CSV table of C-alpha atoms and ligand atoms in Angstrom, one decimal:
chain,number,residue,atom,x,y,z
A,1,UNK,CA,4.5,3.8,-7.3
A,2,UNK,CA,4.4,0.1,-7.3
A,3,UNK,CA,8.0,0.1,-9.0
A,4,UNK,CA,9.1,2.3,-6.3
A,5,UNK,CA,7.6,0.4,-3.3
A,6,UNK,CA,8.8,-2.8,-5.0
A,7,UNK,CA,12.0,-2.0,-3.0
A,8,UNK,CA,10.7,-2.4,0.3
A,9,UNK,CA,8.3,-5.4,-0.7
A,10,UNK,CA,11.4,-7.3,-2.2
A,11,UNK,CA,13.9,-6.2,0.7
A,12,UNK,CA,11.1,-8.3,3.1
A,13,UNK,CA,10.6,-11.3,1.2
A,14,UNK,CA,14.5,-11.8,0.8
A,15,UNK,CA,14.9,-11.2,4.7
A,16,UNK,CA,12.2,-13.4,5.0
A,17,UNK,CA,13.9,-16.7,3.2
A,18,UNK,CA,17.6,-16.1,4.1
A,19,UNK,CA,16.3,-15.9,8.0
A,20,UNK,CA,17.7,-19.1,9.5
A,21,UNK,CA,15.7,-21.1,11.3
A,22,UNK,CA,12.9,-18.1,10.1
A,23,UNK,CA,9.2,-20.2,10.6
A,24,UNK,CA,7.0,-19.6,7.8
A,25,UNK,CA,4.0,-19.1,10.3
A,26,UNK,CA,2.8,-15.8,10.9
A,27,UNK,CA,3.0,-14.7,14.5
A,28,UNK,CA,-0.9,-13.9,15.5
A,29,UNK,CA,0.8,-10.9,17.4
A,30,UNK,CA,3.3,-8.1,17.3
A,31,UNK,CA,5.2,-8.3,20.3
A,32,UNK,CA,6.3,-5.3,21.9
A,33,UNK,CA,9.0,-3.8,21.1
A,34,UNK,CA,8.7,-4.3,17.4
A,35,UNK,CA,12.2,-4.7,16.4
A,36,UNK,CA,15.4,-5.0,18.4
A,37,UNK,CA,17.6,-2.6,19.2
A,38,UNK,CA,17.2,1.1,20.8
A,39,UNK,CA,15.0,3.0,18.6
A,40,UNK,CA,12.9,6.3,19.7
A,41,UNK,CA,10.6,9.0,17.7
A,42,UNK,CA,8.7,6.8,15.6
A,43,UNK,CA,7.2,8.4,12.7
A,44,UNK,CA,4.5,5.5,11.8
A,45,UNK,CA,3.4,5.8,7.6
A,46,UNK,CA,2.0,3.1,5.7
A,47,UNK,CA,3.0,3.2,1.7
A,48,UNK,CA,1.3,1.3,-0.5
A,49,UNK,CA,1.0,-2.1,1.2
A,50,UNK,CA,3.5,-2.0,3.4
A,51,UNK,CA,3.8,-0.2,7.2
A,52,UNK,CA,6.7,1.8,7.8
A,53,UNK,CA,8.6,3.1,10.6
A,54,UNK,CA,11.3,5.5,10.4
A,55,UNK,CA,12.8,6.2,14.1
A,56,UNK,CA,15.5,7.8,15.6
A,57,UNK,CA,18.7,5.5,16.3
A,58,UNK,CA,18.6,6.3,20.2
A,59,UNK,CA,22.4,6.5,21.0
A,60,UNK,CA,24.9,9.0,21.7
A,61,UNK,CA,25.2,12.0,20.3
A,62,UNK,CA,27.8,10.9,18.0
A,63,UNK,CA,26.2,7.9,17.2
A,64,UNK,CA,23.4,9.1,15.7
A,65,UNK,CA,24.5,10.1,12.2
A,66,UNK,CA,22.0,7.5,10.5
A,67,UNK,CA,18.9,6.4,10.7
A,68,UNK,CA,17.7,2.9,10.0
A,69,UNK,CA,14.3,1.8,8.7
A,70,UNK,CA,11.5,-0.6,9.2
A,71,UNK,CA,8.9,-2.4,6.8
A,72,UNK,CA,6.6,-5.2,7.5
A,73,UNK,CA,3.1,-6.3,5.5
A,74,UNK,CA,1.5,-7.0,8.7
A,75,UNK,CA,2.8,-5.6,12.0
A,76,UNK,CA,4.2,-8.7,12.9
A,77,UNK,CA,7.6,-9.3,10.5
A,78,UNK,CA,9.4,-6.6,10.2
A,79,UNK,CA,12.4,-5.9,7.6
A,80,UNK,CA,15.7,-3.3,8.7
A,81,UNK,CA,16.6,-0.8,5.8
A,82,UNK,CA,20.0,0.1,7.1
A,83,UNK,CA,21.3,3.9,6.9
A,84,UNK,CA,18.9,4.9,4.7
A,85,UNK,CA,19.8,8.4,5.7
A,86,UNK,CA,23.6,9.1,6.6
A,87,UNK,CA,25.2,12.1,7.7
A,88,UNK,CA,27.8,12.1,5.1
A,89,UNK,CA,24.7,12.7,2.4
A,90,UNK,CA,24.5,16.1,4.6
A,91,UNK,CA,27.3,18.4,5.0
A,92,UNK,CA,26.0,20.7,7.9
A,93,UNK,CA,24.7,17.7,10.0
A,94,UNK,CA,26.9,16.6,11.8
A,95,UNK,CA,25.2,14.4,14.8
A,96,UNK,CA,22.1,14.3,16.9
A,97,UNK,CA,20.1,13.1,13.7
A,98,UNK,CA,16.5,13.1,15.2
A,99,UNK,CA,12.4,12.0,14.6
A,100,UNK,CA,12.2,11.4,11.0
A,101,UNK,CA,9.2,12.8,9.0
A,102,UNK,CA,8.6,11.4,5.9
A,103,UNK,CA,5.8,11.7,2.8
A,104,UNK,CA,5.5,10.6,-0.3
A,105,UNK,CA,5.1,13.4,-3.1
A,106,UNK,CA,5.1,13.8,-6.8
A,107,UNK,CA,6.8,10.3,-6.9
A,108,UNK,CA,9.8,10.9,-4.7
A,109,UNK,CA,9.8,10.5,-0.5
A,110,UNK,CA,10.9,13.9,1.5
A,111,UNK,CA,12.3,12.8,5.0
A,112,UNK,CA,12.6,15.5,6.9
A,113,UNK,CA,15.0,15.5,10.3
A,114,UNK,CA,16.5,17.4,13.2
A,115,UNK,CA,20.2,17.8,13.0
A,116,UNK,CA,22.6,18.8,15.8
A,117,UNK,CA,20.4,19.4,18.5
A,118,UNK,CA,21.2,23.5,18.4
A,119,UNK,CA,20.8,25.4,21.5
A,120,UNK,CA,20.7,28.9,20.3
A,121,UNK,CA,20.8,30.9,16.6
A,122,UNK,CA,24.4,30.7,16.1
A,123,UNK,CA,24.7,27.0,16.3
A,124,UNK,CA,24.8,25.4,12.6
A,125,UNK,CA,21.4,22.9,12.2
A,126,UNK,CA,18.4,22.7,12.6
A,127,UNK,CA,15.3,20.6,10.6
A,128,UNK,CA,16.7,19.5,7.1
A,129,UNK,CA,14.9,17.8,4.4
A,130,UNK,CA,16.4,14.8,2.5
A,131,UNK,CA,14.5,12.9,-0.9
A,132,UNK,CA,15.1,9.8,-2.6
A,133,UNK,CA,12.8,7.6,-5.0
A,134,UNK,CA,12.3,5.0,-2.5
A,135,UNK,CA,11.2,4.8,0.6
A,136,UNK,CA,14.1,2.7,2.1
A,137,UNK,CA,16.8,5.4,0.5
A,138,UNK,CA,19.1,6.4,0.3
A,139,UNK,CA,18.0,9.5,1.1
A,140,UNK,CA,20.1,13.1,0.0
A,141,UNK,CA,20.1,16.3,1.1
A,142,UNK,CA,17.7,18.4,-0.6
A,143,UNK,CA,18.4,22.1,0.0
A,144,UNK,CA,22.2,22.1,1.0
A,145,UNK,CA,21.4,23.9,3.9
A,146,UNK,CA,18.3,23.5,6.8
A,147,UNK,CA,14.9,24.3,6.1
A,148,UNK,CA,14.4,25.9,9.7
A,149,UNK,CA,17.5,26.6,11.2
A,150,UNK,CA,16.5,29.3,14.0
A,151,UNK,CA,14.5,29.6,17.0
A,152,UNK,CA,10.8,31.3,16.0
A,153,UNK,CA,8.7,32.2,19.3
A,154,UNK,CA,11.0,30.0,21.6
A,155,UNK,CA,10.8,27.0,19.2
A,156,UNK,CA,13.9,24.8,19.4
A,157,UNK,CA,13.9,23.2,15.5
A,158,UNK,CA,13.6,19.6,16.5
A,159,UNK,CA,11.0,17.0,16.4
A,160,UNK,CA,9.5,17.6,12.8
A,161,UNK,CA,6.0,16.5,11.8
A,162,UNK,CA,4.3,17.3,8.0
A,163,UNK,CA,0.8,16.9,7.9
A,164,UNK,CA,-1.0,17.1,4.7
A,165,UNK,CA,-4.7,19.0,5.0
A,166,UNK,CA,-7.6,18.2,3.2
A,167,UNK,CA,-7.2,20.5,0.2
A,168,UNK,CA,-3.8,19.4,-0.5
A,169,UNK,CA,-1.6,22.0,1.9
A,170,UNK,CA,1.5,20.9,3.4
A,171,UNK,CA,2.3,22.1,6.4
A,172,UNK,CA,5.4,21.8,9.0
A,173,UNK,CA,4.8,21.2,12.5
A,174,UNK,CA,7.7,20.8,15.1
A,175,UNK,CA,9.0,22.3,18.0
A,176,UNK,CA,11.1,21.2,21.1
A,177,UNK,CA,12.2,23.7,24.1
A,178,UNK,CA,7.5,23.3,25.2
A,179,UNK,CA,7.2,25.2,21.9
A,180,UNK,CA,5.3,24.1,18.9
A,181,UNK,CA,5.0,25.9,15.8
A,182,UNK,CA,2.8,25.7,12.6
A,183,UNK,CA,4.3,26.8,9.2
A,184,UNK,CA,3.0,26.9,5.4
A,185,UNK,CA,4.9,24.8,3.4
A,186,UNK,CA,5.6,25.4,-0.4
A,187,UNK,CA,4.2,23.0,-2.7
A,188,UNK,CA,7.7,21.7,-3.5
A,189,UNK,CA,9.2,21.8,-0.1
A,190,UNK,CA,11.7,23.9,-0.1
A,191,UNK,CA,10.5,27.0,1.8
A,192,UNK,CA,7.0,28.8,3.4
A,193,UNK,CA,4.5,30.6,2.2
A,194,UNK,CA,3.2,33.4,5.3
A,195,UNK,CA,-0.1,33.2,6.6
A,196,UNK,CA,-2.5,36.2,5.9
A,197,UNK,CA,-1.1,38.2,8.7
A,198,UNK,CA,2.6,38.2,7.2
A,199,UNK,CA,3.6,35.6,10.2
A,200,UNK,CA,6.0,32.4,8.8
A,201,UNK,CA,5.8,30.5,11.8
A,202,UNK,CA,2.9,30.6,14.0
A,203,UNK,CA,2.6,29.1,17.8
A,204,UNK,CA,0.2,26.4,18.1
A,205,UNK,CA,1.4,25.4,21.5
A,206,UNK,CA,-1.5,23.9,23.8
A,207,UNK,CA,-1.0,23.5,27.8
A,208,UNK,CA,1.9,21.1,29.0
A,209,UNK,CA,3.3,20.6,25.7
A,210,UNK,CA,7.2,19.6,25.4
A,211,UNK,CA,8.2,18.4,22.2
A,212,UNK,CA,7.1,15.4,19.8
A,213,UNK,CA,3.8,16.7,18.0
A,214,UNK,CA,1.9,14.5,15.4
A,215,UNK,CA,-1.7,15.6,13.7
A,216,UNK,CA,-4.4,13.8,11.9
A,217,UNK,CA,-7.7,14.3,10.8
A,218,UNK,CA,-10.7,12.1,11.7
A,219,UNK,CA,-14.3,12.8,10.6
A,220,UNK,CA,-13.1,16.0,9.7
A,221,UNK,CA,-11.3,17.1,13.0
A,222,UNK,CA,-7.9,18.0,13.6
A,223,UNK,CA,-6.5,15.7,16.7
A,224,UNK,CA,-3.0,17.5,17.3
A,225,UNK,CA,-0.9,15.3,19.5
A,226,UNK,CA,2.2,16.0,21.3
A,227,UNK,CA,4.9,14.4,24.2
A,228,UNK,CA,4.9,16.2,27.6
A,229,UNK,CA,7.0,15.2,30.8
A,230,UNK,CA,10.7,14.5,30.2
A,231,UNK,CA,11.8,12.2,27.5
A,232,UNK,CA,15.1,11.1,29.7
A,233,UNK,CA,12.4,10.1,32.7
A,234,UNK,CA,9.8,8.1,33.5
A,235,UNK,CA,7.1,10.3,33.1
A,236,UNK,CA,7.3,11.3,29.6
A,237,UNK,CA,3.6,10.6,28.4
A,238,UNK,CA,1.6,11.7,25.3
A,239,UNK,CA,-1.9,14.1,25.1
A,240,UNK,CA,-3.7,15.8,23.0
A,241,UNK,CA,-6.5,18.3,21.4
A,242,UNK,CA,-8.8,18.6,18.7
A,243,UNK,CA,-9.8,21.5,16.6
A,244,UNK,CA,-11.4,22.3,13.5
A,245,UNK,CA,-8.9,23.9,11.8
A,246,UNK,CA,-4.6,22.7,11.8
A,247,UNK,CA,-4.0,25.9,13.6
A,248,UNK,CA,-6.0,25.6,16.6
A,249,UNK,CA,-6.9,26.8,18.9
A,250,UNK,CA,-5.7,23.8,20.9
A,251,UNK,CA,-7.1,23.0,24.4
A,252,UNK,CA,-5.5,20.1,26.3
A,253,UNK,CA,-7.9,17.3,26.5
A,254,UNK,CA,-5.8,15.4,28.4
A,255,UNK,CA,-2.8,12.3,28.7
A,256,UNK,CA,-3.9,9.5,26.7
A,257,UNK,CA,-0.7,7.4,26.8
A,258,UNK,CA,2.1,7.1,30.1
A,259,UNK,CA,4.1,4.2,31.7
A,260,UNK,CA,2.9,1.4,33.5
A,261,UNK,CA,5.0,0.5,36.3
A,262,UNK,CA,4.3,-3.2,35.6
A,263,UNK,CA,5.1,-2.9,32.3
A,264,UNK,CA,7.6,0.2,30.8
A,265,UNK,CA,8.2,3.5,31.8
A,266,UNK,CA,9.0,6.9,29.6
A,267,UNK,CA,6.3,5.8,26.7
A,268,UNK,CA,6.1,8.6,24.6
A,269,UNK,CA,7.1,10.5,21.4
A,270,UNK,CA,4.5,8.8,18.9
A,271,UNK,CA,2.7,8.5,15.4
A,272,UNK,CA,-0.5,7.1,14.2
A,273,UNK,CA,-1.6,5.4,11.4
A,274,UNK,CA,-4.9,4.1,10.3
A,275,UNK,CA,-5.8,1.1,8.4
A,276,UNK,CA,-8.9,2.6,6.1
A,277,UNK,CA,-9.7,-0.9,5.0
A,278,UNK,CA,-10.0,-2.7,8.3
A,279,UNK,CA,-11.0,0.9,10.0
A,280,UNK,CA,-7.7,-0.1,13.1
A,281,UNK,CA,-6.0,2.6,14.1
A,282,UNK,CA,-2.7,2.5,15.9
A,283,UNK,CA,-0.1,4.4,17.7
A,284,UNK,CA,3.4,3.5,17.5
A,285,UNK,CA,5.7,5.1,20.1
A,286,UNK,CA,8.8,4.2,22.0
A,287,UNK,CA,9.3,3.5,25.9
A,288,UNK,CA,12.0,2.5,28.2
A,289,UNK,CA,12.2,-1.6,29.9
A,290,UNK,CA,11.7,-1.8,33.1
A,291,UNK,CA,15.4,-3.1,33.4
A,292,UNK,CA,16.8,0.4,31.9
A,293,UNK,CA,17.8,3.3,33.1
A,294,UNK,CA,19.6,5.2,30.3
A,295,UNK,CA,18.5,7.9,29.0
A,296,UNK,CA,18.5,6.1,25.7
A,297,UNK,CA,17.9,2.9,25.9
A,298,UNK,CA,14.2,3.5,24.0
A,299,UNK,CA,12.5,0.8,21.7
A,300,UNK,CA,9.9,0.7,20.1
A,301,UNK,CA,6.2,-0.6,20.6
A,302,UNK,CA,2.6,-0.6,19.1
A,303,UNK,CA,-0.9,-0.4,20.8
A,304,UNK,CA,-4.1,0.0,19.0
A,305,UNK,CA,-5.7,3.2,19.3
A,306,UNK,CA,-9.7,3.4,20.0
A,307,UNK,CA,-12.1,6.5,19.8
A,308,UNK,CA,-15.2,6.7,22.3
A,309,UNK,CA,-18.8,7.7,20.4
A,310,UNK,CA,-17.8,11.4,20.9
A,311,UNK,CA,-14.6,10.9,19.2
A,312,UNK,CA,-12.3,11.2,22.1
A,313,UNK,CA,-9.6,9.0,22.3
A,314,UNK,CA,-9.6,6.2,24.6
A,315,UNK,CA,-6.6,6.1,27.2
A,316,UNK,CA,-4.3,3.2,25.9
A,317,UNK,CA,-3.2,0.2,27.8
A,318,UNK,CA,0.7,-0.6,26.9
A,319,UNK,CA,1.2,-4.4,26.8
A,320,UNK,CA,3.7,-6.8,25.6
A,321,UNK,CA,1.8,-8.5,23.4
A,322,UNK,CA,1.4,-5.9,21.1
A,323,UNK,CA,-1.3,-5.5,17.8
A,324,UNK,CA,-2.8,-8.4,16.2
A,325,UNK,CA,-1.3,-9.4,12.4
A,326,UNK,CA,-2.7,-6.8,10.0
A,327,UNK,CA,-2.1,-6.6,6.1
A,328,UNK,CA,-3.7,-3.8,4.4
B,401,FUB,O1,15.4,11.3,20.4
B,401,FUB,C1,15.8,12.6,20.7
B,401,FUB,C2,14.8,13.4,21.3
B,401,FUB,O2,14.3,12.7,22.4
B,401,FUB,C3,13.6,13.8,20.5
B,401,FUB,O3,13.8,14.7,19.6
B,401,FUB,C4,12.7,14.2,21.6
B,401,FUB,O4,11.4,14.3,21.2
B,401,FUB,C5,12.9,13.0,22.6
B,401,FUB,O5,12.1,11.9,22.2
């Protein structure tokens, strides 16, 4: 593990001296956005003692045949992994590459994608799966074909999550088109197992949802998460649910993250992460400048994320300033 996350450690410390004019001083704040450049879909992980952001590279169609990556030891310096994923390492995608998922398994990291942005059962793409043996690539296809390349109960396959239960199940979360599905995944990722009434893929979807779910458990409960509005708009905005069990029932609680006219507008599509040693919790998301209309002209930014004493989450303020320096 260390070996393996060696790659990403190194990768930031040699950024960090060739950076001209680089000032050893650690920043006592993020900043928001993060990183430069237009980056949406933020799937937030932290391996080993580095936080890691895997987004989608918010262009053109045809421009998105890559994603980049992002590492940083403390929330404030942040490393680029360039094309860690390419398109030519996957012959049926062919553009559209969207919201990386990624976990780290039996040694090796499974990145799972959207491809092609397919509009009905005919099209070629759909969620893919891609492995390598470090976290920063580069990353091949794993199956040769998708992993979910149909619609199941009006599900568009887009905008993956995997969220790993407490007794070790894998399962696949995902769903554009305000459809979100829940499936079993096998143990080495390259199929479903049916739930006990024979179903693969079973709707999850709660009130308002669009696209964009996350999940995570916290004393025990299941928080499901999702993106609601439209993502080309200003009133894309994020809510969520809790449940005791990773397939619902999921009742709307209600928006917990939108623009701020004063600030950014179209904040949405997230991930969370914790910080078990300093108890912080974060959500990382992207939103569009003030100063941008463009569809996708998205970066991305960091809040921290608070609980009230019932375990509800606290609406979040979007600021500039970003999370304080954190290692882990
Ligand atoms: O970035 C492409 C698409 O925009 C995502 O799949 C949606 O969730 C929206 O954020």
């Amino acid at each position: 593990m260390l070996l393996i996350l060696a790659a990403i450690n190194v990768a930031g410390t040699a950024q960090q001296k060739q950076g001209p004019g680089k000032s050893a001083v650690q920043p006592a704040y993020s900043g928001n956005p993060l990183f430069p450049g237009w980056y949406a879909d933020p799937e937030a992980v932290i391996f080993g003692k580095s936080y890691c952001i895997y987004p989608t590279y918010s262009a053109a169609y045809a421009k998105q045949v890559f994603f980049d990556a992002f590492s940083s030891p403390n929330l404030t310096r942040w490393t680029k992994h360039e094309r860690i994923l390419d398109t030519s390492a996957v012959k049926w995608a062919k553009y559209a590459l969207w919201a990386p998922a990624i976990v780290e398994k039996d040694k090796r990291y499974f990145l799972f994608f959207g491809a092609n942005d397919i509009q009905s059962d005919s099209a070629k793409g759909g969620i893919g799966v891609a492995v390598a043996n470090n976290p920063a690539g580069p990353f091949k296809d794993y199956l040769g074909h998708p992993l979910v390349d149909k619609f199941h109960n009006g599900a568009q396959p887009i905008d993956q999550y995997v969220f790993k239960d407490k007794d070790g199940q894998y399962y696949l979360i995902y769903g554009g088109w305000k459809h979100c599905n829940i499936a079993k995944l096998k143990n080495d990722f390259t199929g479903f197992i049916p739930f006990e009434d024979g179903n693969t893929f079973r709707e999850i979807t709660p009130d308002k949802y669009v696209e964009g779910p996350c999940m995570f458990l916290n004393n025990g409960k299941y928080y499901f998460m999702w993106s609601e509005g439209g993502w080309t708009g200003p009133d894309y905005s994020v809510a969520y649910a809790i449940a005791d069990s990773p397939t619902g029932p999921f009742k709307r609680i209600g928006k917990i993250l939108q623009q701020d006219p004063a600030i950014a507008n179209g904040a949405g599509h997230h991930s969370i992460i914790h910080n078990t040693k300093a108890n912080k919790w974060y959500i990382v998301y992207h939103r569009r400048p003030l100063t941008e209309k463009a569809a996708n002209s998205r970066e991305t930014c960091i809040e921290e994320l608070f609980f009230d004493k019932e375990g509800l989450i606290k609406p979040v303020t979007i600021t500039t300033k970003g999370v304080q320096a954190q290692t882990l």
